[in-house]
mmCIF file of C-alpha atoms and ligand atoms in Angstrom:
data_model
loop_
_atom_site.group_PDB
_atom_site.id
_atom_site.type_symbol
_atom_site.label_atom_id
_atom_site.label_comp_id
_atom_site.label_asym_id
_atom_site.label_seq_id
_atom_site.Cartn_x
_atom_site.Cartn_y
_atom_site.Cartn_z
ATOM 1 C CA UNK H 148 1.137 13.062 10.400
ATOM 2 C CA UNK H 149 -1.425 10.419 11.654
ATOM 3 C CA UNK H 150 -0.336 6.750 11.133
ATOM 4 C CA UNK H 151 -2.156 4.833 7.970
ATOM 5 C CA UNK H 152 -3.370 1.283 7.563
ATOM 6 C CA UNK H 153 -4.294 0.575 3.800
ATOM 7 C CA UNK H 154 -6.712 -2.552 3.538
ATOM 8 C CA UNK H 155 -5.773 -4.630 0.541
ATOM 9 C CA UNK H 156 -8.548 -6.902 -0.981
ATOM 10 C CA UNK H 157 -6.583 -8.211 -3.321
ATOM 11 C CA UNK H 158 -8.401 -9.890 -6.192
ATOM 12 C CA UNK H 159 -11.886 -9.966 -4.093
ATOM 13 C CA UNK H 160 -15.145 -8.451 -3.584
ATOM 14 C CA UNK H 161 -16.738 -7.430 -7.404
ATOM 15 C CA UNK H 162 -19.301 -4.357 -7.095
ATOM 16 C CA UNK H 163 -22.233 -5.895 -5.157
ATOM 17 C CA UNK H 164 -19.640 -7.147 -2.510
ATOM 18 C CA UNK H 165 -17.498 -4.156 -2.542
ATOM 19 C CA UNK H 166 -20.296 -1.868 -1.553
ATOM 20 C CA UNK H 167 -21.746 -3.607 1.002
ATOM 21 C CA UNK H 168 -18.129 -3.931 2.578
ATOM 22 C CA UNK H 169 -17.806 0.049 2.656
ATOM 23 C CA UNK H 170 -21.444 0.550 4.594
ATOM 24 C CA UNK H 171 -20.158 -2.002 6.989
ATOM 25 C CA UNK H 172 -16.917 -0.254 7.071
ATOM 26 C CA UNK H 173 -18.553 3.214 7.405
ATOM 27 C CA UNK H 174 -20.715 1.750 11.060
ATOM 28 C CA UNK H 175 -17.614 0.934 12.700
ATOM 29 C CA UNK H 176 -16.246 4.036 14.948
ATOM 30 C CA UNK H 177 -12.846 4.574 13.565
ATOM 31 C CA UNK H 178 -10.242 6.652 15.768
ATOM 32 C CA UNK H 179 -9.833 9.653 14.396
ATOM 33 C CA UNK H 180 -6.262 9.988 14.794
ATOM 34 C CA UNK H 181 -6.138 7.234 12.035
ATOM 35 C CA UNK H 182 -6.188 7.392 7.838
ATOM 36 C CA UNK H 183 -7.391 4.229 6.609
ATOM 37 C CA UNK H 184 -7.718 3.730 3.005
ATOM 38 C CA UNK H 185 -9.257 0.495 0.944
ATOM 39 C CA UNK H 186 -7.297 -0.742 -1.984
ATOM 40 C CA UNK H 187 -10.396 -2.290 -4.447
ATOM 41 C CA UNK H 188 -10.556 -4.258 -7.748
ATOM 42 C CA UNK H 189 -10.847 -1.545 -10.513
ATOM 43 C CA UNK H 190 -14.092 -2.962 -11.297
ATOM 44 C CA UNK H 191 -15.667 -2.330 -7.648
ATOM 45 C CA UNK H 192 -14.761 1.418 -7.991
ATOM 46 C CA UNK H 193 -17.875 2.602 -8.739
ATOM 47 C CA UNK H 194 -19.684 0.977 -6.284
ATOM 48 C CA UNK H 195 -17.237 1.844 -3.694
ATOM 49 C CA UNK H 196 -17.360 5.290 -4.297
ATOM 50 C CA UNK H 197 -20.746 5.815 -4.089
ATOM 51 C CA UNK H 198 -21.254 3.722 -0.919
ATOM 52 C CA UNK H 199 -18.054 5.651 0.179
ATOM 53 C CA UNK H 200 -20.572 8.862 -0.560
ATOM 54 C CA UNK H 201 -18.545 12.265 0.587
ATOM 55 C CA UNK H 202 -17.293 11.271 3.797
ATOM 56 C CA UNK H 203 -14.019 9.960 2.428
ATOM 57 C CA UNK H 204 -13.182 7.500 5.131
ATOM 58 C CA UNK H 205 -11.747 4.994 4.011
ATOM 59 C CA UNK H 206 -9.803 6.695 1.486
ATOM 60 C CA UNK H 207 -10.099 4.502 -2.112
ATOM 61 C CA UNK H 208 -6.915 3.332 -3.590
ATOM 62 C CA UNK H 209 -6.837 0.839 -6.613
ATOM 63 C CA UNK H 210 -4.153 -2.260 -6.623
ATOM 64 C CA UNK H 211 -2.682 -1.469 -9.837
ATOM 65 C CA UNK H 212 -2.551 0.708 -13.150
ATOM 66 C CA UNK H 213 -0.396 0.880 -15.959
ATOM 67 C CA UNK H 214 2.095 3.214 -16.967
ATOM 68 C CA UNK H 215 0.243 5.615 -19.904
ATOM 69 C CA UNK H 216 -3.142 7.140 -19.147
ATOM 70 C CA UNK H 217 -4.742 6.006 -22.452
ATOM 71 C CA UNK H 218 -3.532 3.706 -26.164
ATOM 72 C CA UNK H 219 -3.295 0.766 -27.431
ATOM 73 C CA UNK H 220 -3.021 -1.347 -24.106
ATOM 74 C CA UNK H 221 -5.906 -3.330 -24.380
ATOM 75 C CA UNK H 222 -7.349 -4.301 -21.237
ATOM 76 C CA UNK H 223 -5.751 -1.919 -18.993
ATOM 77 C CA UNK H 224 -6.566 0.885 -16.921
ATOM 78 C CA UNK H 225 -4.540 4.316 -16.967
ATOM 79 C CA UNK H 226 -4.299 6.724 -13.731
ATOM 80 C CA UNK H 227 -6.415 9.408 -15.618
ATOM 81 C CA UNK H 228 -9.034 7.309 -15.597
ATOM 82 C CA UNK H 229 -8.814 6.535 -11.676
ATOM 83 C CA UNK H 230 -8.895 9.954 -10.678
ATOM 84 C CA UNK H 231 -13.015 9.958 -12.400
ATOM 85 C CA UNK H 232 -13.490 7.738 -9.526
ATOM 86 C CA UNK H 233 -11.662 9.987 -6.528
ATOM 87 C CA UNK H 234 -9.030 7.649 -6.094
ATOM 88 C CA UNK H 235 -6.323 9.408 -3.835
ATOM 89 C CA UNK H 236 -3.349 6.430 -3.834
ATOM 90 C CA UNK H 237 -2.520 2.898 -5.821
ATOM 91 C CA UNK H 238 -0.293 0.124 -4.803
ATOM 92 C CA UNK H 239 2.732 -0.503 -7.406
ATOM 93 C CA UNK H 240 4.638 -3.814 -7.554
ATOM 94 C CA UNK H 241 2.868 -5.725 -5.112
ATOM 95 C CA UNK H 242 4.776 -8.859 -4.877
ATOM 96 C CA UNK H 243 1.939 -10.765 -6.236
ATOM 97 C CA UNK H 244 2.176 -8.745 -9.798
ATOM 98 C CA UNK H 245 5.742 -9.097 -9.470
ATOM 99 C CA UNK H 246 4.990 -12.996 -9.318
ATOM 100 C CA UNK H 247 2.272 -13.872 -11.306
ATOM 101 C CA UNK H 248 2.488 -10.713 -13.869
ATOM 102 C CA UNK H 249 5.790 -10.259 -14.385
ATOM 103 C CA UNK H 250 6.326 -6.646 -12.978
ATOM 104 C CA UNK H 251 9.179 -5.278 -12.865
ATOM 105 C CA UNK H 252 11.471 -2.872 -11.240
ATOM 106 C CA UNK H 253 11.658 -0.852 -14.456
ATOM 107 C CA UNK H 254 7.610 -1.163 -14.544
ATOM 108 C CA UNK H 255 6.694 -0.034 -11.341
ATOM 109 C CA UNK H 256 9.422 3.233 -12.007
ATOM 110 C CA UNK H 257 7.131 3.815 -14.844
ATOM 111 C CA UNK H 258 3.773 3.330 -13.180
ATOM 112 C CA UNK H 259 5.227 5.744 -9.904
ATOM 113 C CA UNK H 260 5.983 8.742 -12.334
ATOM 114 C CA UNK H 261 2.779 8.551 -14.362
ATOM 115 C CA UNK H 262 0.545 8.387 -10.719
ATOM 116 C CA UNK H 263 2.173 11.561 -9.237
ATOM 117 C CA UNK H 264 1.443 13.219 -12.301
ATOM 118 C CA UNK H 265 -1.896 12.405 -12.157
ATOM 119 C CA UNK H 266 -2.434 13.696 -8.592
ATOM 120 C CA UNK H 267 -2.416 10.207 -7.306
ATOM 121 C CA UNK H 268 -0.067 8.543 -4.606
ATOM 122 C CA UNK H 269 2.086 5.453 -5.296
ATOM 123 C CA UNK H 270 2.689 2.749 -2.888
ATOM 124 C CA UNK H 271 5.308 0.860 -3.786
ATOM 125 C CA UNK H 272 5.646 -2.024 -2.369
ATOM 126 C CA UNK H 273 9.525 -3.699 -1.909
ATOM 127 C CA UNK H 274 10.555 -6.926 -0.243
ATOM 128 C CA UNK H 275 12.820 -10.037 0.037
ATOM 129 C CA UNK H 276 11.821 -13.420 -1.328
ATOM 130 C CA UNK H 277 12.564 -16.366 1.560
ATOM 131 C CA UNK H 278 15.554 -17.678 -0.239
ATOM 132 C CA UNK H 279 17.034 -13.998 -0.352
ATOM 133 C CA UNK H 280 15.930 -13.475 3.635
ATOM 134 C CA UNK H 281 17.712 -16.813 4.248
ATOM 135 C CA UNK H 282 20.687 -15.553 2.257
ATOM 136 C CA UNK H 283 20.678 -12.358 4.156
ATOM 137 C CA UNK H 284 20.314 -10.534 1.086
ATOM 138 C CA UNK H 285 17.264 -8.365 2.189
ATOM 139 C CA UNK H 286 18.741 -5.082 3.046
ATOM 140 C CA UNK H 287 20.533 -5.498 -0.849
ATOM 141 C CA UNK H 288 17.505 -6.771 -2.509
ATOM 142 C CA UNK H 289 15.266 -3.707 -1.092
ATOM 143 C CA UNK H 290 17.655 -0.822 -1.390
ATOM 144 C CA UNK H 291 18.216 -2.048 -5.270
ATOM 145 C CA UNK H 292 13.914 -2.054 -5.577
ATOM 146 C CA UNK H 293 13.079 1.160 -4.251
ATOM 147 C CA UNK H 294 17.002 3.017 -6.018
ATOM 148 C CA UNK H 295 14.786 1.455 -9.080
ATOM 149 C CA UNK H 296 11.776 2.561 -8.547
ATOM 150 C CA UNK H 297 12.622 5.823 -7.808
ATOM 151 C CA UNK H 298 15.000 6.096 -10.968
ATOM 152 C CA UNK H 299 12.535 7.416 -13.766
ATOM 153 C CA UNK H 300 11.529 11.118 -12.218
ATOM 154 C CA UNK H 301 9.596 10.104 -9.248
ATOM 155 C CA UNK H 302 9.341 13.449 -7.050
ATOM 156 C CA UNK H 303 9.501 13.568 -3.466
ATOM 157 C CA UNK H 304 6.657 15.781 -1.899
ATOM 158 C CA UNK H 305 3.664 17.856 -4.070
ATOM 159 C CA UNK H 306 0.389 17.247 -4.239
ATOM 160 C CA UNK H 307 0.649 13.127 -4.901
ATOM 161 C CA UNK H 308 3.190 11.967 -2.176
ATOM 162 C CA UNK H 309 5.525 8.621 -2.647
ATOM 163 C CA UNK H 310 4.648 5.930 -0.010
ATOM 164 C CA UNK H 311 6.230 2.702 0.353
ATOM 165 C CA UNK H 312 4.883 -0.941 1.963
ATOM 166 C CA UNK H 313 7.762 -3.063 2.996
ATOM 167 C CA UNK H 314 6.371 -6.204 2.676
ATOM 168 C CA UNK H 315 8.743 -9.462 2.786
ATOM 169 C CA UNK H 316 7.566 -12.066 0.594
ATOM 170 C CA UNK H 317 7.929 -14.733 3.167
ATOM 171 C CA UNK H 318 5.602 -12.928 5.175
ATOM 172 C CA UNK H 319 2.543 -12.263 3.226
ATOM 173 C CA UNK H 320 -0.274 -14.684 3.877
ATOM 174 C CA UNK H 321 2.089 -17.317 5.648
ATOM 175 C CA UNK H 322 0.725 -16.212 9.375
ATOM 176 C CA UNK H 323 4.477 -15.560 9.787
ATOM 177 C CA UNK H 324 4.594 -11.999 10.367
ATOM 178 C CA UNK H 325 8.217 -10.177 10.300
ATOM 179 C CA UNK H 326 9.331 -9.253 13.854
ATOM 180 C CA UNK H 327 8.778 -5.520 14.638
ATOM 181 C CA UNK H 328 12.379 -4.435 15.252
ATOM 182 C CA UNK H 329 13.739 -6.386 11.703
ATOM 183 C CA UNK H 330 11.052 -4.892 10.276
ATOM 184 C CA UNK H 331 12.241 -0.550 11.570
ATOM 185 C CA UNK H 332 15.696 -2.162 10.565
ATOM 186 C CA UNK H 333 14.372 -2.595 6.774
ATOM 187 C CA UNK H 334 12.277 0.597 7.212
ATOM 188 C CA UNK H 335 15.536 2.238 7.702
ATOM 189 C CA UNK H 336 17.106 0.966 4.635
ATOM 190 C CA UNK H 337 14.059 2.273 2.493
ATOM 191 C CA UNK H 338 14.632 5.773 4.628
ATOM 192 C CA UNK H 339 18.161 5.690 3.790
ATOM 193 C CA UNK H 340 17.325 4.949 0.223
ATOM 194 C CA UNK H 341 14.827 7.930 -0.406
ATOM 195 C CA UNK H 342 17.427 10.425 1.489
ATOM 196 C CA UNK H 343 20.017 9.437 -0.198
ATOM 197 C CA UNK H 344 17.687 9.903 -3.758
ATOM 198 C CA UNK H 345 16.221 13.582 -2.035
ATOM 199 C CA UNK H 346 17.050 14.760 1.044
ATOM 200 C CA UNK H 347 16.451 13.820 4.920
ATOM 201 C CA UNK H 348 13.279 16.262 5.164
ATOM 202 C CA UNK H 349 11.768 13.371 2.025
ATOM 203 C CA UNK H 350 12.883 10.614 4.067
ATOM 204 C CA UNK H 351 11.349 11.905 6.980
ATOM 205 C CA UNK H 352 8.032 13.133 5.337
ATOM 206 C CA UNK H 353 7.868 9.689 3.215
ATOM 207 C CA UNK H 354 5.245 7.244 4.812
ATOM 208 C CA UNK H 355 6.815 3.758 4.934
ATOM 209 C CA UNK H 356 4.320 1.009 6.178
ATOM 210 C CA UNK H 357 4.815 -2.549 7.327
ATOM 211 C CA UNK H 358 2.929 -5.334 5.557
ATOM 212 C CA UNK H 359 2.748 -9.625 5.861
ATOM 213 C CA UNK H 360 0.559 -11.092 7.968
ATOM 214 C CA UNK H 361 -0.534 -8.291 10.548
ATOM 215 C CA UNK H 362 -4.104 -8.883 12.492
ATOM 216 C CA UNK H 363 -6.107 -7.337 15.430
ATOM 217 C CA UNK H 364 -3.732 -9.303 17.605
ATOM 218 C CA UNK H 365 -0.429 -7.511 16.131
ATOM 219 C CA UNK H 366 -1.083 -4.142 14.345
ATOM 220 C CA UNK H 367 -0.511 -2.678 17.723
ATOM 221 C CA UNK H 368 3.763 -3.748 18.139
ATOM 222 C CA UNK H 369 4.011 -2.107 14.359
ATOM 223 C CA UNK H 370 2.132 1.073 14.777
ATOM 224 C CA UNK H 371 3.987 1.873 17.920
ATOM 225 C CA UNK H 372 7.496 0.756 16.270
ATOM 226 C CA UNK H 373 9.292 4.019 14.944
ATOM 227 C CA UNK H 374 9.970 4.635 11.749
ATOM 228 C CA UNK H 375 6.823 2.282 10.918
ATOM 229 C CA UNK H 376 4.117 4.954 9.420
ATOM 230 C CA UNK H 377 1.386 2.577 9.580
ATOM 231 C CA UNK H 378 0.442 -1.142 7.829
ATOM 232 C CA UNK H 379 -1.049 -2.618 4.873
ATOM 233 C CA UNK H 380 -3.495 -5.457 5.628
ATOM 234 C CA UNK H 381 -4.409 -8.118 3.321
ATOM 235 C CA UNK H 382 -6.560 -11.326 5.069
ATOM 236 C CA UNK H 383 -7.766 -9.224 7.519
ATOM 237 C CA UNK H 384 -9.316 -6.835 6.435
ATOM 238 C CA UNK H 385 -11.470 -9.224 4.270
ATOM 239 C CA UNK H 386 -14.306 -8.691 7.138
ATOM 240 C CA UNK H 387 -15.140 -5.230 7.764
ATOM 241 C CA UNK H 388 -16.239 -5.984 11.334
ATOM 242 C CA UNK H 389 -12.619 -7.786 12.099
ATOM 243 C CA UNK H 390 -10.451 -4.756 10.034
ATOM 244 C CA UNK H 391 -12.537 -2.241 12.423
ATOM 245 C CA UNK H 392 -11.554 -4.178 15.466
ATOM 246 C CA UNK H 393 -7.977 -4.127 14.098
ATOM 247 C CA UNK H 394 -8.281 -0.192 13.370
ATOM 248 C CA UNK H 395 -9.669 0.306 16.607
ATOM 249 C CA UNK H 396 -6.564 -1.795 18.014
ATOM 250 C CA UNK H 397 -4.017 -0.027 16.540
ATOM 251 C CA UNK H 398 -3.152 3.168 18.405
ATOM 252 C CA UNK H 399 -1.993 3.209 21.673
ATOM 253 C CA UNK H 400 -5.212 3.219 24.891
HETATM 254 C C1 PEP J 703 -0.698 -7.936 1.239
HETATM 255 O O1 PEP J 703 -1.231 -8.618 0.383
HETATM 256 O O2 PEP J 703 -0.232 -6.836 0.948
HETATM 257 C C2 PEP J 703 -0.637 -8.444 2.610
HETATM 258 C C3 PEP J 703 0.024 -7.764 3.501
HETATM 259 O O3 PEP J 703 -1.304 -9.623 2.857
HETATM 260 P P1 PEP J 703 -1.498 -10.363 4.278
HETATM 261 O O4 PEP J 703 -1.874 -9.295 5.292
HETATM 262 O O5 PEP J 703 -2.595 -11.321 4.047
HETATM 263 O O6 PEP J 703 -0.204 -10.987 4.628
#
């Protein structure tokens, strides 16, 4: 399975923006040993998609949806409507919804079973606050989020594979990445986790990436780390030019 780096805009780039990202994105020469996929804004979907035309690369992903694909839940979006737009994956509990939008493990469960049904892969994202890091509370605090996430009829395999981002809260936009061998430690606990829910052929076949801070400089010691599948990338892969250099940067000369 090739190794994956997911770009996250977070709450950037509307649809003028967006699509003049993507044709910058599509001039850079990408190793083809690579997936890269873009997680947009819902409402730069559109005009991602068509400046994505039918080459596919990056794949699109969205940053969130809710848990029911259509009633009264007024101003959100359901997976059935993503997949009009070709969207193959979407984050789930990013840290920053858990923060600021009160998601919750019980949520994101929700949001994970409606996705696969919909042909459409989950990332979840899991990780430790700084106070629980500190406490050395990680492994806990992560093996509880993804047990939880995984407790509402998530299914391992099929047609809309689980993923997961480890990404410790200390470590997202702070410039202070996680070191590359705690990281495969809490990669292992997520692995552990998923077998234990499944089976060791799910663990294995499950795509766990690294997020927090990772640039041109660093993608490299992850993506050559085992047990780390790939990375999500927030700040840098704001510039299309820089997240090219730090796709091209990834794999091994
Ligand atoms: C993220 O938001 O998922 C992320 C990893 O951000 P950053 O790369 O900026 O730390």
């Amino acid at each position: 399975m090739n190794k994956l780096i997911i770009a996250n805009w977070k709450m950037h780039y509307g649809p003028v923006k967006a699509g003049a990202w993507i044709r910058a994105f599509r001039r850079e020469r990408l190793p083809k040993e690579l997936d890269i996929g873009v997680a947009v804004p819902h409402v730069s979907l559109p005009a991602a998609r068509s400046s994505l035309g039918r080459a596919g690369v990056p794949f699109l992903g969205a940053q969130n949806v809710f848990w029911e694909n259509e009633g009264s839940y007024t101003g959100e979006i359901g997976p059935e409507m993503l997949t009009e737009f070709g969207y193959v994956f979407s984050l789930v509990g990013h840290s920053e919804r858990r923060k600021y939008l009160g998601e919750t493990d019980e949520m994101v469960a929700k949001k994970v079973v409606t996705l696969q049904k919909e042909g459409i892969s989950p990332v979840i994202c899991v990780g430790e606050t700084a106070a629980e890091h500190k406490a050395g509370k990680a492994k806990v605090v992560v093996r509880r989020q993804v047990t939880a996430a995984l407790k509402k009829g998530a299914v391992a395999g099929g047609k809309a594979p689980l993923m997961f981002a480890y990404e410790p809260i200390w470590a997202i936009g702070s410039g202070k990445a996680c070191p590359p061998d705690e990281a495969k430690a809490m990669h292992d606990v997520i692995r552990n986790a998923i077998e234990k829910k499944f089976s060791s052929k799910a663990a294995e076949e499950t795509r766990i990436l690294y997020g927090g801070s990772v640039n041109k400089q660093t993608v490299i010691e992850y993506m050559t780390t085992t047990g780390v599948d790939g990375v999500l990338v927030g700040g840098a892969s704001l510039d299309p030019r820089e997240f090219g250099l730090l796709c091209r940067a990834a794999l091994p000369a």
